[in-house]
CSV table of C-alpha atoms in Angstrom, one decimal:
chain,number,residue,atom,x,y,z
G,20,MET,CA,76.3,21.3,5.8
G,21,LYS,CA,75.1,18.5,8.2
G,22,GLN,CA,74.7,14.9,7.0
G,23,ILE,CA,71.8,14.2,4.7
G,24,HIS,CA,70.1,10.8,4.9
G,25,VAL,CA,69.6,9.7,1.4
G,26,LEU,CA,67.0,7.2,2.4
G,27,ARG,CA,64.8,10.0,3.8
G,28,LEU,CA,65.1,11.9,0.6
G,29,THR,CA,64.2,8.8,-1.4
G,30,LEU,CA,61.1,8.1,0.7
G,31,VAL,CA,59.9,11.7,0.2
G,32,VAL,CA,60.5,11.7,-3.5
G,33,ALA,CA,59.0,8.2,-3.9
G,34,LEU,CA,55.7,9.8,-2.7
G,35,GLY,CA,55.6,10.9,-6.4
G,36,GLY,CA,55.6,7.3,-7.3
G,37,LEU,CA,52.9,6.6,-4.8
G,38,LEU,CA,50.7,9.3,-6.3
G,39,PHE,CA,51.5,7.9,-9.8
G,40,GLY,CA,50.0,4.6,-8.7
G,41,TYR,CA,47.1,6.2,-6.7
G,42,ASP,CA,46.1,8.5,-9.5
G,43,THR,CA,46.1,5.9,-12.2
G,44,ALA,CA,44.2,3.3,-10.1
G,45,VAL,CA,41.6,5.6,-8.3
G,46,ILE,CA,39.2,5.4,-11.2
G,47,SER,CA,38.9,1.6,-11.0
G,48,GLY,CA,36.4,1.9,-8.1
G,49,ALA,CA,34.3,4.7,-9.7
G,50,THR,CA,33.6,3.7,-13.3
G,51,GLN,CA,30.1,2.4,-12.7
G,52,ALA,CA,29.2,5.5,-10.6
G,53,LEU,CA,30.6,7.9,-13.2
G,54,GLN,CA,28.6,6.1,-15.9
G,55,THR,CA,25.4,6.5,-13.9
G,56,TYR,CA,26.0,10.1,-12.6
G,57,PHE,CA,27.0,11.6,-16.0
G,58,SER,CA,24.9,9.2,-18.1
G,59,LEU,CA,27.9,8.1,-20.1
G,60,SER,CA,27.8,5.8,-23.1
G,61,PRO,CA,30.4,3.0,-23.1
G,62,ALA,CA,32.6,5.0,-25.5
G,63,GLN,CA,32.4,8.1,-23.3
G,64,LEU,CA,33.2,6.0,-20.2
G,65,GLY,CA,36.2,4.6,-21.9
G,66,PHE,CA,37.5,8.0,-22.8
G,67,ALA,CA,36.8,9.3,-19.3
G,68,ALA,CA,38.8,6.4,-17.9
G,69,ALA,CA,41.7,6.7,-20.4
G,70,SER,CA,41.8,10.5,-20.4
G,71,ALA,CA,44.5,10.6,-17.7
G,72,LEU,CA,46.8,8.8,-20.2
G,73,ILE,CA,46.6,11.8,-22.5
G,74,GLY,CA,47.9,13.9,-19.6
G,75,CYS,CA,50.6,11.3,-18.9
G,76,VAL,CA,52.0,11.7,-22.5
G,77,ALA,CA,51.9,15.5,-22.2
G,78,GLY,CA,53.5,15.4,-18.8
G,79,ALA,CA,56.4,13.2,-20.0
G,80,ALA,CA,56.9,15.5,-22.9
G,81,ILE,CA,57.4,18.6,-20.8
G,82,ALA,CA,59.1,16.9,-17.8
G,83,GLY,CA,62.6,17.2,-19.4
G,84,VAL,CA,62.3,21.0,-19.9
G,85,LEU,CA,60.8,21.5,-16.4
G,86,SER,CA,63.5,19.5,-14.7
G,87,SER,CA,66.3,21.1,-16.6
G,88,ARG,CA,65.1,24.7,-16.1
G,89,TYR,CA,63.6,24.6,-12.7
G,90,GLY,CA,65.4,21.7,-11.1
G,91,ARG,CA,64.4,18.1,-10.2
G,92,ARG,CA,62.7,19.3,-7.0
G,93,GLY,CA,61.0,22.2,-8.9
G,94,ALA,CA,59.5,19.8,-11.4
G,95,LEU,CA,58.2,17.6,-8.6
G,96,ILE,CA,56.6,20.6,-6.9
G,97,VAL,CA,54.8,21.3,-10.1
G,98,ALA,CA,53.7,17.6,-10.2
G,99,ALA,CA,52.4,17.8,-6.6
G,100,LEU,CA,50.4,20.9,-7.4
G,101,LEU,CA,48.8,19.2,-10.4
G,102,PHE,CA,47.9,16.1,-8.3
G,103,LEU,CA,46.3,18.4,-5.7
G,104,VAL,CA,44.3,20.4,-8.3
G,105,SER,CA,43.2,17.2,-10.1
G,106,ALA,CA,42.1,15.6,-6.8
G,107,ILE,CA,39.9,18.5,-5.7
G,108,GLY,CA,38.7,19.3,-9.3
G,109,SER,CA,37.7,15.7,-10.0
G,110,ALA,CA,35.9,15.5,-6.7
G,111,VAL,CA,33.8,18.6,-7.4
G,112,ALA,CA,33.3,18.3,-11.2
G,113,ALA,CA,29.9,19.4,-12.3
G,114,SER,CA,30.0,17.8,-15.8
G,115,ASP,CA,31.8,15.0,-17.5
G,116,PHE,CA,33.8,17.6,-19.6
G,117,SER,CA,35.2,19.3,-16.5
G,118,PHE,CA,35.9,15.9,-14.9
G,119,ILE,CA,37.9,14.8,-17.9
G,120,ILE,CA,39.9,18.1,-17.9
G,121,TYR,CA,40.8,17.5,-14.2
G,122,ARG,CA,41.8,13.9,-14.9
G,123,ILE,CA,44.1,15.1,-17.7
G,124,ILE,CA,45.7,17.6,-15.3
G,125,GLY,CA,46.3,14.7,-12.9
G,126,GLY,CA,47.8,12.7,-15.8
G,127,ILE,CA,50.3,15.5,-16.5
G,128,GLY,CA,51.4,15.2,-12.9
G,129,VAL,CA,51.8,11.5,-13.3
G,130,GLY,CA,53.8,12.0,-16.5
G,131,ILE,CA,56.2,14.4,-14.8
G,132,ALA,CA,56.5,12.3,-11.6
G,133,SER,CA,57.1,9.1,-13.6
G,134,MET,CA,60.2,10.7,-15.1
G,135,VAL,CA,61.6,13.0,-12.4
G,136,SER,CA,61.1,10.9,-9.2
G,137,PRO,CA,63.5,8.0,-10.3
G,138,MET,CA,65.9,10.6,-11.9
G,139,TYR,CA,66.1,12.6,-8.6
G,140,ILE,CA,66.8,9.4,-6.6
G,141,ALA,CA,69.5,8.2,-9.1
G,142,GLU,CA,71.2,11.6,-8.9
G,143,ILE,CA,71.5,11.6,-5.1
G,144,ALA,CA,72.1,7.9,-4.4
G,145,PRO,CA,75.5,6.3,-3.8
G,146,SER,CA,76.4,4.0,-6.7
G,147,GLU,CA,76.4,0.9,-4.6
G,148,LYS,CA,72.8,1.5,-3.4
G,149,ARG,CA,71.4,3.3,-6.4
G,150,GLY,CA,69.5,0.2,-7.8
G,151,ALA,CA,67.7,-0.5,-4.5
G,152,LEU,CA,66.8,3.1,-3.9
G,153,VAL,CA,65.4,3.7,-7.4
G,154,ALA,CA,63.5,0.4,-7.1
G,155,CYS,CA,61.8,2.0,-4.1
G,156,ASN,CA,60.0,4.2,-6.5
G,157,GLN,CA,58.4,1.2,-8.2
G,158,PHE,CA,57.4,-0.2,-4.8
G,159,ALA,CA,55.7,3.1,-4.1
G,160,ILE,CA,53.8,3.0,-7.4
G,161,ILE,CA,52.4,-0.5,-6.6
G,162,PHE,CA,51.8,0.5,-3.0
G,163,GLY,CA,49.8,3.5,-4.2
G,164,MET,CA,47.6,1.2,-6.3
G,165,LEU,CA,47.0,-1.1,-3.4
G,166,VAL,CA,46.2,1.7,-1.0
G,167,VAL,CA,43.6,3.2,-3.3
G,168,TYR,CA,41.9,-0.2,-3.9
G,169,PHE,CA,41.4,-0.4,-0.1
G,170,VAL,CA,40.4,3.3,0.1
G,171,ASN,CA,37.8,2.9,-2.6
G,172,TYR,CA,36.5,-0.3,-1.0
G,173,GLY,CA,36.2,1.6,2.4
G,174,ILE,CA,34.3,4.5,0.8
G,175,ALA,CA,32.0,2.1,-1.0
G,176,LEU,CA,31.0,0.6,2.4
G,177,LEU,CA,29.9,4.0,3.8
G,178,GLY,CA,26.6,4.0,2.1
G,179,PRO,CA,24.2,2.2,-0.4
G,180,GLU,CA,24.9,2.0,-4.1
G,181,SER,CA,22.7,5.0,-4.8
G,182,TRP,CA,24.8,7.1,-2.4
G,183,LEU,CA,28.0,5.9,-4.1
G,184,ASN,CA,26.6,6.8,-7.6
G,185,GLN,CA,25.6,10.3,-6.4
G,186,VAL,CA,28.2,11.3,-3.9
G,187,GLY,CA,30.6,8.5,-2.8
G,188,TRP,CA,32.6,8.6,-6.0
G,189,ARG,CA,33.6,12.2,-5.3
G,190,TYR,CA,35.2,11.1,-2.0
G,191,MET,CA,37.3,8.5,-3.9
G,192,PHE,CA,38.9,11.2,-6.1
G,193,GLY,CA,39.0,13.8,-3.3
G,194,SER,CA,40.9,11.3,-1.1
G,195,GLU,CA,44.0,11.9,-3.3
G,196,ALA,CA,44.3,15.4,-2.0
G,197,ILE,CA,45.7,14.0,1.3
G,198,PRO,CA,48.8,12.3,-0.1
G,199,ALA,CA,49.2,15.1,-2.7
G,200,GLY,CA,49.2,17.8,0.0
G,201,LEU,CA,51.6,15.8,2.1
G,202,PHE,CA,53.9,15.3,-0.9
G,203,LEU,CA,53.8,19.1,-1.7
G,204,LEU,CA,54.7,20.0,1.9
G,205,LEU,CA,57.5,17.5,2.2
G,206,LEU,CA,59.2,18.5,-1.0
G,207,PHE,CA,60.1,21.8,0.6
G,208,THR,CA,62.3,19.8,3.1
G,209,VAL,CA,64.5,18.2,0.4
G,210,PRO,CA,67.4,19.9,-1.5
G,211,GLU,CA,68.1,20.0,-5.2
G,212,THR,CA,70.4,17.2,-6.6
G,213,PRO,CA,74.1,18.0,-6.6
G,214,ARG,CA,74.3,17.2,-10.3
G,215,TRP,CA,71.6,19.7,-11.3
G,216,LEU,CA,73.3,22.4,-9.1
G,217,ALA,CA,76.6,21.6,-10.9
G,218,MET,CA,74.8,21.9,-14.2
G,219,LYS,CA,73.7,25.4,-13.2
G,220,GLY,CA,77.2,26.4,-12.1
G,221,ARG,CA,76.4,26.4,-8.4
G,222,ASN,CA,79.5,24.4,-7.6
G,223,GLN,CA,79.9,25.2,-3.9
G,224,GLN,CA,76.4,24.2,-3.1
G,225,ALA,CA,76.8,21.1,-5.2
G,226,ARG,CA,80.0,20.0,-3.5
G,227,GLN,CA,78.6,20.6,0.0
G,228,LEU,CA,75.5,18.6,-0.9
G,229,LEU,CA,77.5,15.8,-2.4
G,230,GLN,CA,79.6,15.5,0.8
G,231,ALA,CA,76.5,15.6,2.9
G,232,CYS,CA,75.0,12.7,1.0
G,233,ASN,CA,78.3,10.8,1.2
G,234,PRO,CA,79.7,11.8,4.6
G,235,SER,CA,82.1,8.9,4.9
G,236,SER,CA,83.5,9.1,1.4
G,237,ASP,CA,86.2,11.1,-0.4
G,238,ILE,CA,84.0,13.0,-2.9
G,239,GLU,CA,86.9,14.5,-4.9
G,240,PRO,CA,87.2,11.8,-7.6
G,241,LEU,CA,83.4,11.8,-8.0
G,242,TRP,CA,83.3,15.6,-8.1
G,243,ARG,CA,86.0,15.7,-10.8
G,244,ASP,CA,84.0,13.2,-12.9
G,245,ILE,CA,80.8,15.3,-12.5
G,246,VAL,CA,82.6,18.5,-13.6
G,247,ALA,CA,84.2,16.6,-16.6
G,248,SER,CA,80.8,15.2,-17.6
G,249,LEU,CA,79.3,18.7,-17.9
G,250,GLU,CA,81.8,19.8,-20.5
G,251,HIS,CA,79.4,18.4,-23.0
G,252,LYS,CA,76.4,20.4,-21.7
G,253,SER,CA,76.1,22.7,-24.8
G,254,VAL,CA,76.4,19.8,-27.2
G,255,SER,CA,73.3,18.0,-28.6
G,256,ILE,CA,72.5,14.3,-28.2
G,257,ARG,CA,73.4,13.6,-31.8
G,258,GLU,CA,76.7,15.6,-31.6
G,259,GLN,CA,77.7,13.6,-28.6
G,260,GLY,CA,77.1,10.4,-30.5
G,261,LEU,CA,74.4,9.3,-28.0
G,262,THR,CA,71.5,8.7,-30.4
G,263,GLY,CA,72.0,5.0,-30.1
G,264,LEU,CA,71.8,5.3,-26.3
G,265,VAL,CA,68.5,7.1,-26.5
G,266,VAL,CA,67.2,4.4,-28.8
G,267,ILE,CA,68.2,1.8,-26.1
G,268,GLY,CA,66.3,3.9,-23.5
G,269,VAL,CA,63.2,4.1,-25.8
G,270,LEU,CA,63.3,0.4,-26.4
G,271,LEU,CA,63.6,-0.4,-22.7
G,272,SER,CA,60.5,1.6,-22.1
G,273,VAL,CA,58.6,0.1,-25.0
G,274,PHE,CA,59.5,-3.5,-24.1
G,275,GLN,CA,58.4,-2.9,-20.5
G,276,GLN,CA,54.9,-2.2,-21.9
G,277,VAL,CA,54.5,-4.5,-24.9
G,278,THR,CA,55.1,-7.6,-22.8
G,279,GLY,CA,51.5,-7.0,-21.6
G,280,ILE,CA,51.8,-5.9,-18.0
G,281,ASN,CA,49.1,-3.2,-18.0
G,282,VAL,CA,46.6,-5.7,-19.6
G,283,PHE,CA,46.8,-7.6,-16.3
G,284,LEU,CA,46.8,-4.4,-14.2
G,285,TYR,CA,43.9,-2.8,-16.0
G,286,TYR,CA,41.8,-5.8,-17.0
G,287,ALA,CA,42.6,-8.3,-14.2
G,288,PRO,CA,39.0,-8.8,-13.0
G,289,THR,CA,37.8,-9.5,-16.5
G,290,ILE,CA,40.7,-11.8,-17.4
G,291,LEU,CA,40.5,-13.7,-14.1
G,292,LYS,CA,36.7,-14.1,-14.3
G,293,GLY,CA,37.2,-15.6,-17.8
G,294,PHE,CA,39.6,-18.3,-16.4
G,295,SER,CA,36.9,-19.8,-14.2
G,296,ASN,CA,33.2,-19.8,-13.4
G,297,SER,CA,33.8,-17.6,-10.3
G,298,SER,CA,31.8,-14.5,-9.6
G,299,ILE,CA,33.1,-11.0,-10.1
G,300,ASP,CA,33.6,-10.7,-6.3
G,301,ILE,CA,36.0,-13.6,-6.4
G,302,ALA,CA,37.8,-12.0,-9.4
G,303,LEU,CA,38.2,-8.8,-7.5
G,304,LEU,CA,39.6,-10.7,-4.6
G,305,GLN,CA,42.1,-12.4,-6.9
G,306,THR,CA,42.9,-8.9,-8.3
G,307,ILE,CA,44.0,-7.9,-4.8
G,308,LEU,CA,46.1,-11.1,-4.7
G,309,VAL,CA,47.8,-9.9,-8.0
G,310,GLY,CA,48.5,-6.6,-6.4
G,311,ALA,CA,50.0,-8.2,-3.3
G,312,VAL,CA,52.3,-10.5,-5.3
G,313,ASN,CA,53.4,-7.4,-7.4
G,314,LEU,CA,54.3,-5.6,-4.2
G,315,LEU,CA,56.1,-8.6,-2.6
G,316,PHE,CA,58.3,-9.3,-5.6
G,317,THR,CA,59.1,-5.6,-6.0
G,318,VAL,CA,60.7,-5.9,-2.6
G,319,VAL,CA,62.7,-8.9,-3.9
G,320,ALA,CA,64.1,-6.6,-6.7
G,321,ILE,CA,65.0,-3.9,-4.1
G,322,PHE,CA,67.2,-6.5,-2.2
G,323,THR,CA,68.7,-8.1,-5.3
G,324,VAL,CA,69.2,-5.5,-8.0
G,325,ASP,CA,72.5,-4.2,-6.6
G,326,LYS,CA,73.7,-7.7,-5.7
G,327,PHE,CA,73.0,-9.7,-8.9
G,328,GLY,CA,72.9,-6.8,-11.3
G,329,ARG,CA,70.4,-5.4,-13.8
G,330,ARG,CA,70.9,-7.7,-16.8
G,331,PRO,CA,70.4,-11.1,-15.0
G,332,LEU,CA,67.2,-9.9,-13.3
G,333,MET,CA,65.8,-8.5,-16.6
G,334,MET,CA,66.5,-11.6,-18.7
G,335,ILE,CA,65.4,-14.1,-16.0
G,336,GLY,CA,62.2,-12.1,-15.4
G,337,ALA,CA,61.4,-11.7,-19.1
G,338,GLY,CA,61.9,-15.5,-19.6
G,339,ILE,CA,59.5,-16.4,-16.8
G,340,MET,CA,57.0,-13.9,-18.1
G,341,SER,CA,57.1,-15.4,-21.6
G,342,VAL,CA,56.7,-19.0,-20.4
G,343,SER,CA,53.8,-18.0,-18.2
G,344,ILE,CA,51.9,-15.9,-20.8
G,345,PHE,CA,52.5,-18.5,-23.5
G,346,ALA,CA,50.9,-21.1,-21.1
G,347,ILE,CA,47.9,-18.8,-20.6
G,348,GLY,CA,47.5,-18.2,-24.4
G,349,THR,CA,47.8,-21.9,-25.2
G,350,ALA,CA,45.2,-22.9,-22.5
G,351,ALA,CA,42.8,-20.3,-24.0
G,352,TYR,CA,43.4,-21.7,-27.6
G,353,PHE,CA,42.7,-25.3,-26.6
G,354,HIS,CA,39.7,-24.4,-24.3
G,355,ALA,CA,41.7,-25.7,-21.3
G,356,ILE,CA,40.6,-22.8,-19.2
G,357,GLY,CA,40.6,-23.3,-15.4
G,358,GLY,CA,41.4,-21.9,-12.0
G,359,TYR,CA,44.9,-23.4,-12.3
G,360,LEU,CA,45.8,-20.5,-14.7
G,361,LEU,CA,45.9,-18.2,-11.7
G,362,PHE,CA,49.3,-19.8,-11.0
G,363,PHE,CA,50.6,-18.6,-14.3
G,364,VAL,CA,49.1,-15.1,-13.9
G,365,LEU,CA,50.8,-14.8,-10.5
G,366,ALA,CA,54.1,-16.2,-11.9
G,367,TYR,CA,54.0,-13.6,-14.7
G,368,ILE,CA,53.2,-10.7,-12.2
G,369,ALA,CA,56.0,-11.9,-9.8
G,370,ALA,CA,58.5,-12.0,-12.7
G,371,PHE,CA,57.6,-8.6,-13.9
G,372,ALA,CA,57.8,-7.2,-10.3
G,373,PHE,CA,61.4,-8.3,-9.8
G,374,SER,CA,62.6,-7.5,-13.3
G,375,LEU,CA,61.0,-5.3,-16.0
G,376,GLY,CA,58.9,-3.3,-13.5
G,377,PRO,CA,61.5,-1.8,-11.2
G,378,VAL,CA,64.8,-2.5,-13.1
G,379,THR,CA,63.7,-0.7,-16.2
G,380,TRP,CA,63.2,2.4,-14.1
G,381,VAL,CA,66.7,1.8,-12.6
G,382,LEU,CA,68.3,1.5,-16.0
G,383,LEU,CA,66.5,4.5,-17.4
G,384,SER,CA,67.5,6.7,-14.5
G,385,GLU,CA,71.2,5.8,-14.7
G,386,ILE,CA,72.3,5.2,-18.4
G,387,PHE,CA,72.0,8.8,-19.7
G,388,PRO,CA,74.8,11.3,-19.2
G,389,ASN,CA,74.3,14.3,-16.9
G,390,SER,CA,74.3,16.8,-19.8
G,391,VAL,CA,71.4,15.2,-21.6
G,392,ARG,CA,69.6,13.1,-18.9
G,393,SER,CA,66.5,15.3,-18.6
G,394,LYS,CA,65.9,15.4,-22.4
G,395,ALA,CA,66.8,11.8,-23.1
G,396,LEU,CA,64.8,10.5,-20.2
G,397,SER,CA,61.8,12.6,-21.2
G,398,ILE,CA,61.9,11.0,-24.7
G,399,ALA,CA,62.1,7.5,-23.2
G,400,ILE,CA,59.2,8.0,-20.8
G,401,LEU,CA,57.1,9.6,-23.5
G,402,ALA,CA,57.6,6.4,-25.5
G,403,GLN,CA,56.6,4.4,-22.5
G,404,TRP,CA,53.3,6.2,-22.1
G,405,VAL,CA,52.5,5.9,-25.8
G,406,ALA,CA,53.2,2.2,-25.7
G,407,ASN,CA,51.1,1.9,-22.6
G,408,TYR,CA,48.2,3.6,-24.4
G,409,VAL,CA,48.6,1.4,-27.5
G,410,VAL,CA,48.6,-1.9,-25.5
G,411,SER,CA,45.7,-0.8,-23.3
G,412,GLN,CA,43.6,0.2,-26.3
G,413,THR,CA,44.3,-2.8,-28.5
G,414,PHE,CA,43.8,-5.6,-25.9
G,415,PRO,CA,40.0,-5.1,-25.7
G,416,ILE,CA,39.8,-5.2,-29.5
G,417,MET,CA,41.9,-8.5,-29.7
G,418,ASN,CA,39.9,-9.9,-26.8
G,419,ALA,CA,36.4,-9.0,-28.2
G,420,LYS,CA,34.5,-12.3,-28.5
G,421,SER,CA,32.7,-11.1,-31.7
G,422,GLY,CA,36.0,-10.3,-33.4
G,423,TRP,CA,37.9,-12.3,-36.0
G,424,VAL,CA,41.1,-12.5,-33.9
G,425,TYR,CA,39.3,-13.9,-30.9
G,426,GLN,CA,37.2,-16.4,-32.9
G,427,THR,CA,40.3,-17.6,-34.8
G,428,PHE,CA,42.6,-18.1,-31.8
G,429,ASN,CA,40.0,-18.6,-29.1
G,430,GLY,CA,41.3,-15.6,-27.1
G,431,GLY,CA,44.9,-16.9,-27.1
G,432,PHE,CA,46.4,-14.5,-29.7
G,433,PRO,CA,47.1,-11.4,-27.5
G,434,PHE,CA,48.9,-13.6,-24.9
G,435,TRP,CA,51.0,-15.2,-27.5
G,436,LEU,CA,51.9,-11.8,-28.9
G,437,TYR,CA,53.0,-10.6,-25.4
G,438,GLY,CA,55.1,-13.8,-25.0
G,439,VAL,CA,56.9,-13.2,-28.3
G,440,MET,CA,57.6,-9.6,-27.1
G,441,GLY,CA,59.2,-11.2,-24.0
G,442,ILE,CA,61.6,-13.2,-26.1
G,443,PHE,CA,62.5,-10.1,-28.1
G,444,THR,CA,63.2,-8.4,-24.7
G,445,ILE,CA,65.6,-11.1,-23.6
G,446,VAL,CA,67.6,-10.8,-26.9
G,447,PHE,CA,67.6,-7.0,-26.7
G,448,ILE,CA,68.9,-7.0,-23.1
G,449,TYR,CA,71.6,-9.7,-23.9
G,450,ARG,CA,72.8,-8.0,-27.0
G,451,TRP,CA,72.5,-4.2,-26.3
G,452,VAL,CA,72.0,-3.3,-22.6
G,453,PRO,CA,75.2,-2.9,-20.5
G,454,GLU,CA,75.5,-3.9,-16.9
G,455,THR,CA,75.5,-0.7,-14.7
G,456,LYS,CA,75.7,-2.2,-11.2
G,457,GLY,CA,78.2,-0.5,-8.9
G,458,ARG,CA,79.3,2.3,-11.3
G,459,SER,CA,78.8,6.0,-10.7
G,460,LEU,CA,76.7,7.8,-13.2
G,461,GLU,CA,79.9,9.5,-14.4
G,462,GLN,CA,81.7,6.2,-14.9
G,463,LEU,CA,78.8,5.0,-17.0
G,464,GLU,CA,79.0,8.3,-19.0
G,465,MET,CA,82.7,7.7,-19.8
G,466,LEU,CA,81.7,4.3,-21.2
G,467,TRP,CA,79.5,6.1,-23.8
G,468,HIS,CA,81.9,8.9,-24.6
G,469,LYS,CA,85.0,6.7,-24.8
G,470,GLN,CA,83.4,4.3,-27.2
G,471,PRO,CA,82.1,4.8,-30.7
G,472,GLU,CA,78.3,4.4,-31.0
G,473,SER,CA,78.7,1.0,-32.6
G,474,ALA,CA,80.5,-0.3,-29.5
G,475,VAL,CA,77.6,0.8,-27.3
G,476,PHE,CA,75.5,-1.6,-29.4
G,477,GLY,CA,78.1,-4.3,-29.2
G,478,GLU,CA,80.7,-5.8,-26.9
G,479,LYS,CA,80.1,-3.2,-24.2
G,480,SER,CA,76.7,-4.7,-23.4
G,481,HIS,CA,78.5,-7.6,-21.8
G,482,SER,CA,80.9,-5.5,-19.6
G,483,HIS,CA,80.5,-5.8,-15.8
């Protein structure tokens, strides 16, 4: 088998991340048009906008079974088909009910891709480059969001508002068919992962592929580790003593969300408009600035995660996020609102982008043993989408000016709450999350199997 360039495989599979970002953000430019075209009440509009999240939860729930049975590539092909069906269906939907169904279908694709894309990359990447390559998936997610902001803006310029409300919004959703179709076609050019092939007993193919991905390395030690790791394949998570490890994965996912990131991604124009007397146009421009900072500092993570390690980036980032969001909450409480708060918003976004954003995905893709990776990762990503939904639904309630929480704390409470969660995140990372930099997936697995579960939650978190 000729040499396989892992970077090319990463870029193809990261298109799943791009579609993740594209699909979740495409609705941002069409909410007003949807409300007008389908005569939606505010509650109906909210459900139409959030319906994709229902699909995300379902997709994460089935991704483990799909990727175990049909392979990592097979699961991604299913996701690509769902993206394509959702894009075309949403564009031609004749009623709000059918529109919601197609958005849920797209959400299922997002849920599958959100789990399988980073897992595929982790399973084919050399250990010394794994962090950077998995972080490329987060870059693709943010890039997908930025791309669709500009696509929506370009479509909106094609005609007057009446045209946008009647026809233009359909082009916004239909535009996703282009990257979805490209993703589907390119997936047929990538192989399965060697670890999944080994799991299925296809050892000759697995060895050849492993050598093709690591042409200048002696793969025999790694191959022996992979074979040894699969001795546990018929044993459950609990029987392997890995329940605590799954809890770590779930908490990593939850802390990524409860520190408030999606509040800024989903409600940025509303929040930024509240910080000054600027118009909504200025707030939208600042939102693009938020997206650009997010993208730039994700690149910082790509270049530093394998050099400095996972734990330092996570703790430093969570610390900056907490300080920034406490400052925002305190300014709101004391009515000290002003344009200067944009600095703290951008600092918060930058910190997330080089830490909790990409590095959480890196850790989730590499901490679980081969034999349970699909199932355990599916549980962790399911928890992530549930936490995302809870945070996204509770922020508008806490931020409602007529509510007791807002009136008591002048709008500062939700930001303080996210700041406290950031402090909990630092303690959690320091106490319970091990450093994984530079180790093969099988070396990490031996760490769990050689130690009792209590050690996984103890001294091992400080090992390098």
